mmCIF file of C-alpha atoms in Angstrom:
data_model
loop_
_atom_site.group_PDB
_atom_site.id
_atom_site.type_symbol
_atom_site.label_atom_id
_atom_site.label_comp_id
_atom_site.label_asym_id
_atom_site.label_seq_id
_atom_site.Cartn_x
_atom_site.Cartn_y
_atom_site.Cartn_z
ATOM 1 C CA MET A 8 -0.244 0.120 -0.139
ATOM 2 C CA ARG A 9 1.519 3.596 -0.782
ATOM 3 C CA ARG A 10 2.032 5.872 1.960
ATOM 4 C CA PRO A 11 0.577 9.808 1.203
ATOM 5 C CA LEU A 12 2.819 12.191 0.252
ATOM 6 C CA HIS A 13 2.552 14.163 3.292
ATOM 7 C CA LEU A 14 3.107 11.149 5.614
ATOM 8 C CA ILE A 15 6.590 10.864 3.975
ATOM 9 C CA ALA A 16 7.322 14.232 4.617
ATOM 10 C CA LEU A 17 6.122 13.844 8.391
ATOM 11 C CA LEU A 18 8.553 10.822 8.631
ATOM 12 C CA ALA A 19 11.494 12.445 6.926
ATOM 13 C CA MET A 20 11.335 15.401 9.208
ATOM 14 C CA VAL A 21 11.119 13.550 12.485
ATOM 15 C CA CYS A 22 13.874 11.519 11.453
ATOM 16 C CA SER A 23 16.075 14.131 10.861
ATOM 17 C CA LEU A 24 15.133 15.646 14.000
ATOM 18 C CA PHE A 25 16.350 12.724 16.117
ATOM 19 C CA VAL A 26 19.766 12.709 14.167
ATOM 20 C CA ALA A 27 20.203 16.318 14.931
ATOM 21 C CA ALA A 28 19.428 15.691 18.183
ATOM 22 C CA CYS A 29 21.725 12.146 18.949
ATOM 23 C CA GLY A 30 24.406 12.938 16.676
ATOM 24 C CA SER A 31 26.698 10.460 14.527
ATOM 25 C CA ASP A 32 27.991 7.194 15.973
ATOM 26 C CA GLU A 33 31.214 8.223 14.320
ATOM 27 C CA GLU A 34 33.862 9.782 16.804
ATOM 28 C CA GLU A 35 34.930 13.438 15.881
ATOM 29 C CA PRO A 36 38.786 13.704 15.777
ATOM 30 C CA ALA A 37 40.179 14.742 19.206
ATOM 31 C CA GLY A 38 41.281 18.052 17.467
ATOM 32 C CA ASN A 39 37.542 18.962 17.058
ATOM 33 C CA SER A 40 36.231 17.543 20.174
ATOM 34 C CA GLY A 41 35.195 21.595 21.402
ATOM 35 C CA SER A 42 36.370 20.090 24.832
ATOM 36 C CA THR A 43 36.313 23.154 27.124
ATOM 37 C CA ALA A 44 39.298 21.516 29.384
ATOM 38 C CA GLN A 45 42.747 22.927 29.528
ATOM 39 C CA GLU A 46 45.770 21.587 29.113
ATOM 40 C CA THR A 47 48.512 21.358 32.117
ATOM 41 C CA PRO A 48 50.643 24.743 31.408
ATOM 42 C CA ALA A 49 54.253 24.015 31.288
ATOM 43 C CA LYS A 50 56.463 25.121 34.032
ATOM 44 C CA GLU A 51 58.271 28.528 33.603
ATOM 45 C CA SER A 52 61.878 27.894 32.252
ATOM 46 C CA ILE A 53 64.173 29.736 34.642
ATOM 47 C CA LYS A 54 67.939 29.833 35.082
ATOM 48 C CA VAL A 55 69.618 28.321 38.038
ATOM 49 C CA GLY A 56 73.265 29.067 38.970
ATOM 50 C CA LEU A 57 75.584 27.274 41.353
ATOM 51 C CA VAL A 58 78.766 28.636 43.122
ATOM 52 C CA THR A 59 81.094 25.633 44.664
ATOM 53 C CA ASP A 60 82.929 26.461 47.969
ATOM 54 C CA VAL A 61 86.935 25.769 47.646
ATOM 55 C CA GLY A 62 86.140 22.285 48.173
ATOM 56 C CA GLY A 63 85.095 21.906 44.510
ATOM 57 C CA LEU A 64 82.503 19.308 42.818
ATOM 58 C CA ASN A 65 84.796 16.151 43.476
ATOM 59 C CA ASP A 66 84.591 16.184 47.378
ATOM 60 C CA ARG A 67 82.660 13.130 47.045
ATOM 61 C CA SER A 68 79.969 14.911 49.311
ATOM 62 C CA PHE A 69 78.917 18.871 50.167
ATOM 63 C CA ASN A 70 79.509 19.852 46.721
ATOM 64 C CA GLN A 71 78.956 17.151 44.869
ATOM 65 C CA LEU A 72 75.512 16.923 46.669
ATOM 66 C CA ALA A 73 74.922 20.471 45.766
ATOM 67 C CA ASN A 74 75.178 19.791 42.457
ATOM 68 C CA GLU A 75 73.387 16.415 41.963
ATOM 69 C CA GLY A 76 70.207 18.415 43.051
ATOM 70 C CA LEU A 77 70.855 20.837 40.422
ATOM 71 C CA GLU A 78 70.848 18.069 37.868
ATOM 72 C CA ARG A 79 67.778 16.512 39.388
ATOM 73 C CA ALA A 80 66.023 20.220 39.228
ATOM 74 C CA LYS A 81 67.480 20.464 35.277
ATOM 75 C CA ALA A 82 66.301 17.047 34.571
ATOM 76 C CA GLU A 83 62.747 16.904 36.513
ATOM 77 C CA LEU A 84 61.873 20.735 36.177
ATOM 78 C CA GLY A 85 63.516 22.049 33.027
ATOM 79 C CA VAL A 86 65.641 24.535 34.206
ATOM 80 C CA GLU A 87 69.009 25.916 32.959
ATOM 81 C CA THR A 88 71.567 25.678 34.676
ATOM 82 C CA ARG A 89 75.424 26.690 35.522
ATOM 83 C CA VAL A 90 78.020 26.035 38.217
ATOM 84 C CA LEU A 91 80.808 28.257 38.612
ATOM 85 C CA ILE A 92 83.462 26.366 40.261
ATOM 86 C CA SER A 93 85.646 28.531 43.419
ATOM 87 C CA LYS A 94 89.236 27.824 43.873
ATOM 88 C CA ALA A 95 89.788 30.400 46.732
ATOM 89 C CA ASN A 96 87.552 32.451 49.200
ATOM 90 C CA SER A 97 88.395 35.572 47.182
ATOM 91 C CA ASP A 98 86.494 33.966 44.288
ATOM 92 C CA TYR A 99 83.370 33.995 46.205
ATOM 93 C CA VAL A 100 81.969 37.334 45.650
ATOM 94 C CA PRO A 101 83.044 37.406 41.646
ATOM 95 C CA ASN A 102 81.635 34.092 40.884
ATOM 96 C CA LEU A 103 77.938 35.337 42.913
ATOM 97 C CA SER A 104 78.137 38.740 41.174
ATOM 98 C CA THR A 105 78.469 36.910 37.776
ATOM 99 C CA LEU A 106 75.684 35.060 37.596
ATOM 100 C CA ALA A 107 73.252 37.890 39.530
ATOM 101 C CA GLN A 108 74.807 39.934 36.409
ATOM 102 C CA GLN A 109 73.940 37.607 33.818
ATOM 103 C CA GLN A 110 70.611 37.727 35.353
ATOM 104 C CA PHE A 111 70.096 33.864 36.649
ATOM 105 C CA ASP A 112 66.666 33.669 38.617
ATOM 106 C CA LEU A 113 68.169 31.989 41.314
ATOM 107 C CA VAL A 114 71.886 31.933 42.445
ATOM 108 C CA ILE A 115 72.721 29.273 45.249
ATOM 109 C CA GLY A 116 76.045 29.765 47.334
ATOM 110 C CA VAL A 117 77.277 26.444 48.864
ATOM 111 C CA GLY A 118 78.174 26.560 52.303
ATOM 112 C CA PHE A 119 79.029 28.433 55.628
ATOM 113 C CA LEU A 120 82.235 30.003 54.119
ATOM 114 C CA MET A 121 80.361 32.200 51.356
ATOM 115 C CA ALA A 122 78.285 33.929 54.195
ATOM 116 C CA ASP A 123 80.604 37.238 53.707
ATOM 117 C CA ALA A 124 80.180 37.142 50.017
ATOM 118 C CA MET A 125 76.437 36.331 49.793
ATOM 119 C CA ASN A 126 75.992 39.533 52.668
ATOM 120 C CA THR A 127 77.994 41.902 49.957
ATOM 121 C CA VAL A 128 76.312 40.619 46.789
ATOM 122 C CA ALA A 129 72.697 39.596 47.441
ATOM 123 C CA PRO A 130 72.058 43.558 48.374
ATOM 124 C CA LYS A 131 73.215 44.455 45.321
ATOM 125 C CA PHE A 132 71.007 42.567 42.907
ATOM 126 C CA PRO A 133 67.568 43.322 45.005
ATOM 127 C CA ASN A 134 65.873 41.470 41.958
ATOM 128 C CA THR A 135 67.937 38.279 42.124
ATOM 129 C CA ASN A 136 66.750 35.372 44.092
ATOM 130 C CA PHE A 137 69.742 33.948 46.258
ATOM 131 C CA ALA A 138 69.722 30.780 48.300
ATOM 132 C CA ILE A 139 72.714 29.861 50.559
ATOM 133 C CA ILE A 140 73.178 26.385 52.077
ATOM 134 C CA ASP A 141 73.991 26.359 56.080
ATOM 135 C CA VAL A 142 74.048 30.146 56.652
ATOM 136 C CA ASP A 143 71.338 31.806 58.645
ATOM 137 C CA ALA A 144 69.723 34.150 56.514
ATOM 138 C CA THR A 145 68.185 36.506 59.065
ATOM 139 C CA GLY A 146 71.504 36.493 60.628
ATOM 140 C CA LEU A 147 73.414 38.624 57.929
ATOM 141 C CA LYS A 148 74.391 41.694 58.530
ATOM 142 C CA ALA A 149 72.808 43.731 55.635
ATOM 143 C CA LYS A 150 69.507 41.580 56.357
ATOM 144 C CA PRO A 151 68.813 41.006 52.420
ATOM 145 C CA THR A 152 65.355 39.928 51.685
ATOM 146 C CA ASN A 153 66.154 38.508 48.725
ATOM 147 C CA VAL A 154 68.432 35.722 50.270
ATOM 148 C CA SER A 155 67.140 31.929 51.547
ATOM 149 C CA GLY A 156 68.535 29.860 53.823
ATOM 150 C CA ALA A 157 68.839 26.190 54.219
ATOM 151 C CA LEU A 158 69.645 24.913 57.819
ATOM 152 C CA PHE A 159 70.348 21.538 59.126
ATOM 153 C CA LYS A 160 70.507 19.706 62.259
ATOM 154 C CA GLU A 161 73.827 18.471 61.786
ATOM 155 C CA ASN A 162 74.443 17.226 65.490
ATOM 156 C CA GLU A 163 71.330 15.116 65.038
ATOM 157 C CA ALA A 164 72.870 13.032 62.522
ATOM 158 C CA GLY A 165 76.626 13.242 63.938
ATOM 159 C CA TYR A 166 74.456 11.975 66.869
ATOM 160 C CA LEU A 167 73.311 8.735 65.301
ATOM 161 C CA VAL A 168 76.827 7.608 64.153
ATOM 162 C CA GLY A 169 78.315 8.673 67.295
ATOM 163 C CA TYR A 170 75.941 6.044 69.026
ATOM 164 C CA MET A 171 76.871 3.386 66.550
ATOM 165 C CA ALA A 172 80.606 3.985 67.080
ATOM 166 C CA GLY A 173 80.125 3.997 70.827
ATOM 167 C CA LEU A 174 78.285 0.288 70.747
ATOM 168 C CA TYR A 175 81.105 -1.091 68.259
ATOM 169 C CA LEU A 176 83.923 0.005 70.837
ATOM 170 C CA LYS A 177 81.827 -1.213 73.843
ATOM 171 C CA ASP A 178 81.898 -4.802 72.002
ATOM 172 C CA GLU A 179 85.572 -4.099 70.889
ATOM 173 C CA GLY A 180 86.244 -3.797 74.899
ATOM 174 C CA GLY A 181 87.144 -0.206 74.883
ATOM 175 C CA GLY A 182 88.945 2.573 72.181
ATOM 176 C CA THR A 183 88.633 5.874 70.844
ATOM 177 C CA ALA A 184 86.440 7.610 68.767
ATOM 178 C CA SER A 185 88.337 9.920 66.130
ATOM 179 C CA SER A 186 86.907 12.614 64.362
ATOM 180 C CA VAL A 187 88.830 14.776 61.830
ATOM 181 C CA GLY A 188 87.302 18.192 60.914
ATOM 182 C CA GLY A 189 88.038 20.758 58.273
ATOM 183 C CA GLN A 190 87.881 23.948 59.680
ATOM 184 C CA LYS A 191 86.171 24.683 62.850
ATOM 185 C CA ILE A 192 83.223 26.407 61.562
ATOM 186 C CA PRO A 193 79.150 25.864 62.972
ATOM 187 C CA PRO A 194 78.509 22.919 60.556
ATOM 188 C CA VAL A 195 81.262 21.335 61.098
ATOM 189 C CA ASP A 196 81.269 21.567 64.686
ATOM 190 C CA ALA A 197 77.564 20.648 65.097
ATOM 191 C CA TYR A 198 78.357 17.086 63.109
ATOM 192 C CA ILE A 199 81.328 16.443 65.635
ATOM 193 C CA ALA A 200 79.627 17.854 69.075
ATOM 194 C CA GLY A 201 76.902 15.198 68.228
ATOM 195 C CA TYR A 202 78.870 12.513 67.211
ATOM 196 C CA GLN A 203 80.826 12.950 70.453
ATOM 197 C CA ALA A 204 77.802 12.709 72.472
ATOM 198 C CA GLY A 205 76.629 9.845 70.738
ATOM 199 C CA VAL A 206 79.563 8.009 71.579
ATOM 200 C CA LYS A 207 79.334 9.069 75.236
ATOM 201 C CA ALA A 208 75.932 8.104 75.361
ATOM 202 C CA ALA A 209 76.251 4.561 74.212
ATOM 203 C CA ASN A 210 79.701 3.972 75.839
ATOM 204 C CA PRO A 211 80.436 6.052 78.588
ATOM 205 C CA ASP A 212 83.945 4.599 79.329
ATOM 206 C CA ALA A 213 84.485 5.498 75.727
ATOM 207 C CA LYS A 214 87.573 8.057 74.609
ATOM 208 C CA THR A 215 87.101 10.716 71.790
ATOM 209 C CA VAL A 216 89.630 12.864 69.832
ATOM 210 C CA ASN A 217 89.165 15.421 67.466
ATOM 211 C CA GLY A 218 91.195 17.697 65.302
ATOM 212 C CA TYR A 219 91.259 20.229 62.439
ATOM 213 C CA SER A 220 93.314 20.322 59.033
ATOM 214 C CA GLN A 221 92.241 23.963 58.163
ATOM 215 C CA LYS A 222 91.085 22.265 54.745
ATOM 216 C CA PHE A 223 88.302 20.910 52.584
ATOM 217 C CA ASP A 224 89.829 19.975 49.587
ATOM 218 C CA ASP A 225 93.658 18.203 50.283
ATOM 219 C CA PRO A 226 93.308 15.240 51.699
ATOM 220 C CA ALA A 227 97.063 15.038 52.876
ATOM 221 C CA PRO A 228 96.331 17.021 56.045
ATOM 222 C CA CYS A 229 93.305 14.974 57.229
ATOM 223 C CA LYS A 230 95.302 11.567 56.427
ATOM 224 C CA GLU A 231 98.085 12.789 58.909
ATOM 225 C CA LEU A 232 95.892 14.031 61.843
ATOM 226 C CA ALA A 233 93.729 10.217 60.991
ATOM 227 C CA LEU A 234 96.816 8.503 61.384
ATOM 228 C CA ASP A 235 97.817 10.460 64.256
ATOM 229 C CA HIS A 236 94.459 9.690 66.300
ATOM 230 C CA ILE A 237 94.706 5.697 65.078
ATOM 231 C CA ALA A 238 98.401 5.707 67.048
ATOM 232 C CA GLN A 239 96.250 7.234 70.296
ATOM 233 C CA GLY A 240 94.241 3.911 69.742
ATOM 234 C CA ALA A 241 91.335 4.899 67.745
ATOM 235 C CA LYS A 242 89.577 2.494 66.336
ATOM 236 C CA VAL A 243 86.643 4.550 64.492
ATOM 237 C CA VAL A 244 87.180 7.602 62.334
ATOM 238 C CA PHE A 245 84.500 9.833 61.211
ATOM 239 C CA GLN A 246 85.589 12.576 58.718
ATOM 240 C CA VAL A 247 84.042 16.124 58.485
ATOM 241 C CA ALA A 248 86.145 17.838 55.755
ATOM 242 C CA GLY A 249 84.695 16.894 52.558
ATOM 243 C CA GLY A 250 87.466 16.108 50.115
ATOM 244 C CA CYS A 251 90.164 16.529 52.627
ATOM 245 C CA GLY A 252 88.498 14.187 54.884
ATOM 246 C CA LEU A 253 88.890 11.199 52.188
ATOM 247 C CA GLY A 254 92.277 11.069 53.368
ATOM 248 C CA ALA A 255 91.202 10.525 56.932
ATOM 249 C CA LEU A 256 89.126 7.845 55.689
ATOM 250 C CA ASP A 257 92.250 6.225 53.563
ATOM 251 C CA ALA A 258 93.976 6.212 56.914
ATOM 252 C CA ALA A 259 91.112 4.068 58.318
ATOM 253 C CA LYS A 260 91.506 1.747 55.550
ATOM 254 C CA GLU A 261 94.950 1.590 55.545
ATOM 255 C CA LYS A 262 95.117 0.775 59.295
ATOM 256 C CA GLY A 263 92.371 -1.388 59.485
ATOM 257 C CA ALA A 264 89.905 1.051 61.407
ATOM 258 C CA GLN A 265 86.175 1.340 60.987
ATOM 259 C CA GLY A 266 85.413 4.745 58.697
ATOM 260 C CA ILE A 267 82.425 6.704 58.964
ATOM 261 C CA GLY A 268 81.552 9.268 56.055
ATOM 262 C CA VAL A 269 80.112 12.731 55.746
ATOM 263 C CA ASP A 270 77.053 14.191 53.811
ATOM 264 C CA ALA A 271 76.790 11.812 51.388
ATOM 265 C CA ASP A 272 76.346 8.001 51.971
ATOM 266 C CA GLN A 273 79.908 6.944 51.122
ATOM 267 C CA GLY A 274 79.873 3.354 51.522
ATOM 268 C CA TYR A 275 80.787 2.951 48.085
ATOM 269 C CA LEU A 276 84.435 3.422 49.168
ATOM 270 C CA GLY A 277 84.687 0.032 50.516
ATOM 271 C CA ASP A 278 83.303 -2.216 53.174
ATOM 272 C CA TYR A 279 85.625 -0.472 55.970
ATOM 273 C CA ILE A 280 82.994 2.624 55.824
ATOM 274 C CA MET A 281 80.752 1.459 59.136
ATOM 275 C CA THR A 282 78.014 4.411 57.990
ATOM 276 C CA SER A 283 77.787 7.788 57.443
ATOM 277 C CA ALA A 284 76.003 10.732 58.631
ATOM 278 C CA LEU A 285 73.795 11.872 55.907
ATOM 279 C CA LYS A 286 72.969 15.880 55.464
ATOM 280 C CA LYS A 287 70.432 16.083 52.303
ATOM 281 C CA VAL A 288 72.297 19.276 50.373
ATOM 282 C CA ASP A 289 70.958 17.973 47.086
ATOM 283 C CA VAL A 290 67.102 17.815 48.042
ATOM 284 C CA ALA A 291 67.984 21.512 49.939
ATOM 285 C CA VAL A 292 69.161 22.883 46.432
ATOM 286 C CA TYR A 293 65.921 21.078 44.402
ATOM 287 C CA ASP A 294 63.669 22.362 46.944
ATOM 288 C CA GLU A 295 64.922 26.043 46.423
ATOM 289 C CA VAL A 296 64.750 25.773 42.772
ATOM 290 C CA LYS A 297 61.387 24.570 42.596
ATOM 291 C CA ALA A 298 60.249 27.115 45.022
ATOM 292 C CA VAL A 299 61.312 30.234 42.752
ATOM 293 C CA GLN A 300 59.850 28.286 39.694
ATOM 294 C CA ASP A 301 56.467 27.692 41.696
ATOM 295 C CA GLY A 302 56.684 31.443 42.533
ATOM 296 C CA THR A 303 56.602 30.384 46.358
ATOM 297 C CA PHE A 304 60.498 31.482 47.170
ATOM 298 C CA LYS A 305 60.835 33.394 50.715
ATOM 299 C CA GLY A 306 63.717 35.471 50.870
ATOM 300 C CA GLY A 307 64.890 36.804 54.426
ATOM 301 C CA ASP A 308 64.010 33.426 55.738
ATOM 302 C CA ASN A 309 65.348 29.735 56.438
ATOM 303 C CA ARG A 310 64.243 26.168 55.215
ATOM 304 C CA LEU A 311 65.226 23.587 58.475
ATOM 305 C CA PHE A 312 66.026 19.921 57.779
ATOM 306 C CA ASP A 313 66.375 17.525 60.394
ATOM 307 C CA VAL A 314 65.689 14.068 61.503
ATOM 308 C CA LYS A 315 61.907 14.264 61.633
ATOM 309 C CA SER A 316 61.827 15.736 58.308
ATOM 310 C CA GLY A 317 64.059 13.442 56.639
ATOM 311 C CA GLY A 318 66.635 15.833 56.044
ATOM 312 C CA VAL A 319 69.455 14.544 58.165
ATOM 313 C CA GLY A 320 69.942 10.966 59.136
ATOM 314 C CA ILE A 321 72.277 7.888 58.855
ATOM 315 C CA GLY A 322 73.237 5.902 55.860
ATOM 316 C CA GLU A 323 73.748 2.182 54.697
ATOM 317 C CA THR A 324 76.001 0.434 56.965
ATOM 318 C CA ASN A 325 78.646 -2.244 56.214
ATOM 319 C CA GLU A 326 78.522 -5.650 58.195
ATOM 320 C CA VAL A 327 80.141 -4.360 61.737
ATOM 321 C CA GLY A 328 77.426 -1.397 61.549
ATOM 322 C CA ALA A 329 74.477 -3.752 60.410
ATOM 323 C CA LYS A 330 74.909 -5.523 63.874
ATOM 324 C CA TYR A 331 73.805 -1.796 65.759
ATOM 325 C CA ALA A 332 71.468 -1.044 63.133
ATOM 326 C CA ASP A 333 68.348 -1.604 65.415
ATOM 327 C CA GLN A 334 69.579 0.290 68.442
ATOM 328 C CA VAL A 335 70.425 3.356 66.272
ATOM 329 C CA GLN A 336 67.059 3.210 65.043
ATOM 330 C CA GLU A 337 65.325 3.433 68.349
ATOM 331 C CA ILE A 338 67.754 6.454 69.059
ATOM 332 C CA GLN A 339 66.532 7.961 65.412
ATOM 333 C CA ASP A 340 62.852 7.896 66.251
ATOM 334 C CA LYS A 341 63.481 9.065 70.045
ATOM 335 C CA ILE A 342 65.048 12.303 67.910
ATOM 336 C CA ALA A 343 62.002 12.312 65.561
ATOM 337 C CA SER A 344 59.696 12.217 68.183
ATOM 338 C CA GLY A 345 61.096 15.272 70.211
ATOM 339 C CA GLU A 346 62.011 12.608 73.220
ATOM 340 C CA LEU A 347 65.586 13.216 72.607
ATOM 341 C CA SER A 348 66.413 16.810 71.702
ATOM 342 C CA ASP A 349 69.353 17.775 74.376
ATOM 343 C CA ILE A 350 71.788 17.020 71.787
ATOM 344 C CA PRO A 351 74.786 19.687 71.862
ATOM 345 C CA ASN A 352 76.261 21.338 68.622
ATOM 346 C CA THR A 353 79.253 23.056 69.856
ATOM 347 C CA VAL A 354 82.412 21.296 70.631
ATOM 348 C CA GLU A 355 84.129 22.534 73.896
#
């Protein structure tokens, strides 16, 4: 039976309206989806410069860690980087100034020895962000508001490795715990003071001996000090002298003593390294870079890194140190909780 023409027209119109309302079953190209969702904006590209102290990048601890933090920022955040190596203290001001003049968004000074230089340079470049490791930014004489300080509780890390050393000496039937510092500056002394306190807490009968090489780069004077300490009965040697301290650890290896590394985990040096006192300078550098990129950088103030935050701690242990790991972990938990807080940071 034939349908009336007006009925056919009506059916065609209804069908066209249905298709328009429901759309086609075919997918539209992604580029023409008409979605209102916005893509995640790319991170801002910034320039970050780093100035080493006289220890240089090959110290296998302090400066090397700072550079590792910078390299991580380069890889993960896409920042442009430059490193200037200081051969002498007189290089600090020109190196910091060079990076600021080249309009780097963040200039990082590595180490307490750079405090005076930072105090001189930062006020001259008020539009440049600066960060400095191991210096209280609020204590700079010029009170620059564009400098952020990264501070660490080295005494807490020192206490942990000292406690392990004390337990070892107790099992050995006595002996001396040696520490070899670079220069007598607050970050070095905080490590040593905590170390000596930890040794005594674990073994009140243990003796401690300490010396300063006045160097952070040349291994020879640190090795000489450590050999002298070992001759006095030292069975454990804790180095707190950067590249110079590698000489102290070499003396421990040579004489069959246990060595304790500093800042980085230095267990890779050999199985004579009982453990290391960790100081996460790499994390501090990365955090400062990210803060500038995110727009959350805060000058005129400090960031604090301690056991509780994971900013300092104790490294991997050798077979000797592993025997005391559980006891040291208990001490670390007490420090993190605040139960153990009265740890000295100055050497008498």
